[in-house]
Amino acid sequence: MEISFKQVSYTYQPNTPFEHRAINDLSMDISSGSFTAIIGHTGSGKSTLIQHLNGLLRPSSGKVNIGSYQLHAEAKLKGIKELRSKVGIVFQYPEHQLFEETVFKDIAFGPSNFGVDREEVGGRVDQALQAVQLPEELLDRSPFELSGGQMRRVAIAGVLAVQPELLVLDEPTAGLDPKGQKEMMNMFHQLHKQKGLTTILVTHSMEDALAYADHVIILNKGEKYLEGKPEDVFTRQQDLQKVQLDVPEVIQFITNVKDRFQVDLSYHGQTIKELAEELAAIVKGENRYE
Amino acid sequence: MGKNVMKFQNVWFRYGEDLPWVLQDVSFEISASEWVAVIGHNGSGKSTIAKLMNGLLFPQKGNILINGLEVNEETIWDVRKQVGMVFQNPDNQFVGTTVRDDVAFGLENRGIPREEMIRRLKSSLAAVRMEDYELQEPHRLSGGQKQRVAIAGVLAVSPQIIILDEATAMLDPNGRKEIMQTVKTVKERDDVSLVTITHDLNEVTLADRVLVMNEGKVWMEAPPKNVFAKRDELKEIGLDIPFVTKLAAELTDRNIFLKTEPLNHDELLEELWRFHLNR
């Protein structure tokens, strides 16, 4: 699903003392099938931006195109329900939105609500449960009896069961332990590839953006600050520092080595093992640049 | 390290009689002005420990002592004067209608004189960089800002022990760093003990000592360097090690022997430089 923002601004509570412009003149394009990471500080406009993607908010000015749907200030979108069936948003701490008596009912709520017939709903629930890697035995259990990580997976399954084309993830790993974080991100990456989704990941984690995204957009104070491939954006250390963002740790370390040893070492997507190999050559003096 | 300010003696806890034990025979001590990080996978009992520390929960077996005072229903109010707690979700701990009122709440409760109150209010808000938001309503703040106010509220009361229960989990990396820096400054200034319950490995490296929890038991208790040296075992119990430790281990595998276990970039670079010069 292709997305474009054209000079989009959004102001909360206009013409009141609380008026606040959260997004300012933002233009960007996200191509179909891409995995885009959106990064920015608290208050940079990330949450406001994603609420435009399924029409929870309409721009105060400018235009948002999501596939064949267009949002603008002048009029409400007629096909908004249809849009929402194609855009799945996993909000922060989605497990707080669980409400049904059983896991099955909770996952089935979305598709049923969008008018999917009963028989198909059953199949979709099974598929979604499989996608989030939960066992079938859980279907009859109350979602509230599950562990935190399982609850989150159930909530995500509910979004997947609607079979969205665009999946928006707002800090999906917050509050999970390191192992849980890794499993969750691997799961989304797999889904992205298997189902040919367009995925937007809102994150604070430079490491996740570097590991999973093919396109990075950095927001600052409601405006687009940087955009490009992760390896290009994240090596612009000075620009990132200006808005008080860190580069991923591996890139930071490589810069430190470069400064200390005066060698030509750069980030090119190497793993820790490969980096260790390069470092070993440098400190042993086998380095060809010396 | 000075005398102990907190002591867990063979503590057992479960949330109901027919439920499994969440903590099993947990014993440890925390010294005055010590910084202890508690880590463990989700469900390992970390947060239960935090709640036991200031009497939000009581153990079924064993004792918890705060400065020699046993935590029980009679003593919780004295205990809570000494143990300040910051939770993960600040929405659950706001009471004031403005940032200023919220931070002042704890001070009012303790009958701090007005002038002193104003001074503490200003300094604790400045410490978390929220001094420009004194009159804002908490619900208008972002998650990170709310958390900073919550931390200011605890700092203002200047307890002897501060517990941060995944308090930085909802902040962005920069916010995290600032909060850690703030907490560090306060720790040095007021000589408090710190207990940080966290998944953030770089936060763990700042601590004096780490308590590793696994399935309700103390799995290990040691300085960060010694804990992270057990990288394979940590992986088995669902934990990870920091980037620097991982890289150092890979270097050791390639015959780059480091004299000490580095915990940050500077330490690792220093070791590499030393190796380079002596090669």
XYZ file of C-alpha atoms in Angstrom, chain A residues 30-159:
130
model
C 6.356 5.350 1.646
C 6.434 2.765 -1.094
C 4.336 -0.366 -1.155
C 6.018 -3.356 0.458
C 8.621 -1.305 2.318
C 9.547 -1.620 5.985
C 9.779 1.949 7.224
C 10.993 3.015 10.642
C 9.789 6.343 12.004
C 12.010 7.707 14.728
C 11.790 10.802 16.837
C 11.693 12.064 20.370
C 8.682 12.103 22.569
C 6.613 14.969 21.192
C 8.113 14.833 17.708
C 4.725 14.102 16.125
C 5.041 10.340 15.613
C 1.747 9.438 17.266
C -0.096 12.220 15.469
C 1.336 11.026 12.190
C 0.227 7.413 12.581
C -3.278 8.439 13.539
C -3.582 9.881 10.052
C -2.875 6.518 8.498
C -6.301 5.083 9.258
C -8.206 8.317 9.420
C -8.420 8.705 13.191
C -7.209 12.219 12.449
C -7.647 14.306 9.323
C -4.925 16.785 8.393
C -5.601 20.431 9.281
C -4.036 21.232 5.940
C -2.370 19.244 3.178
C -3.247 15.819 1.824
C -2.640 12.248 2.914
C -2.941 9.471 0.348
C -3.161 5.900 1.563
C -3.550 3.568 -1.390
C -6.587 4.903 -3.229
C -7.939 6.808 -0.233
C -7.322 10.470 0.358
C -7.638 12.419 3.594
C -7.807 16.197 3.624
C -9.218 18.975 5.764
C -12.246 19.805 3.672
C -14.344 16.679 3.981
C -14.652 13.423 5.867
C -13.570 10.335 3.997
C -16.570 8.277 2.862
C -14.847 4.915 2.753
C -13.284 5.231 6.154
C -14.386 1.820 7.399
C -12.928 0.240 4.289
C -9.680 2.113 4.873
C -9.546 0.873 8.447
C -9.953 -2.704 7.303
C -6.822 -2.280 5.232
C -4.707 -0.459 7.794
C -3.937 -2.328 10.983
C -2.501 -0.251 13.802
C -0.896 -1.945 16.768
C -0.908 0.800 19.366
C 1.455 0.963 22.328
C 0.676 -1.644 24.949
C -2.056 -3.213 22.781
C -2.806 -5.770 25.501
C -4.631 -2.994 27.367
C -7.270 -3.150 24.646
C -8.206 -6.790 25.201
C -11.760 -7.053 26.435
C -13.446 -10.292 25.358
C -14.132 -13.398 27.426
C -11.991 -15.691 25.344
C -8.944 -15.372 23.163
C -11.015 -16.597 20.195
C -13.672 -13.917 20.640
C -11.091 -11.213 21.067
C -9.260 -12.077 17.872
C -12.562 -12.556 16.027
C -13.883 -9.150 17.040
C -12.049 -7.196 14.340
C -12.966 -9.283 11.299
C -16.566 -9.766 12.516
C -16.870 -6.030 12.963
C -15.768 -5.516 9.381
C -18.479 -7.911 8.177
C -16.411 -10.982 7.442
C -18.764 -13.977 7.500
C -18.719 -16.363 10.386
C -17.060 -19.302 8.729
C -14.235 -17.264 7.384
C -13.685 -15.577 10.742
C -12.830 -18.964 12.253
C -10.177 -19.583 9.635
C -8.738 -16.129 10.064
C -8.496 -16.518 13.829
C -6.558 -19.749 13.367
C -4.220 -18.137 10.875
C -3.646 -15.071 13.036
C -2.952 -17.207 16.070
C -0.414 -19.153 14.063
C 1.171 -15.957 12.792
C 1.786 -14.717 16.339
C 3.081 -18.157 17.298
C 0.584 -19.014 20.008
C -0.776 -22.539 20.590
C -4.395 -23.364 19.688
C -5.140 -24.429 23.261
C -5.286 -20.783 24.232
C -8.374 -20.049 22.119
C -10.873 -20.948 24.855
C -8.938 -19.269 27.642
C -9.608 -15.808 28.970
C -7.004 -13.417 27.553
C -6.591 -11.974 31.030
C -5.156 -15.213 32.395
C -2.221 -15.098 30.011
C 1.256 -13.720 30.572
C 2.030 -10.169 29.440
C 3.868 -11.330 26.338
C 1.062 -13.708 25.369
C -1.576 -11.018 25.907
C 0.297 -8.743 23.571
C 0.432 -11.462 20.931
C -3.317 -12.024 21.222
C -3.931 -8.298 20.727
C -1.665 -8.313 17.679
C -3.460 -11.385 16.318
C -6.678 -9.366 16.536
C -5.152 -6.769 14.226
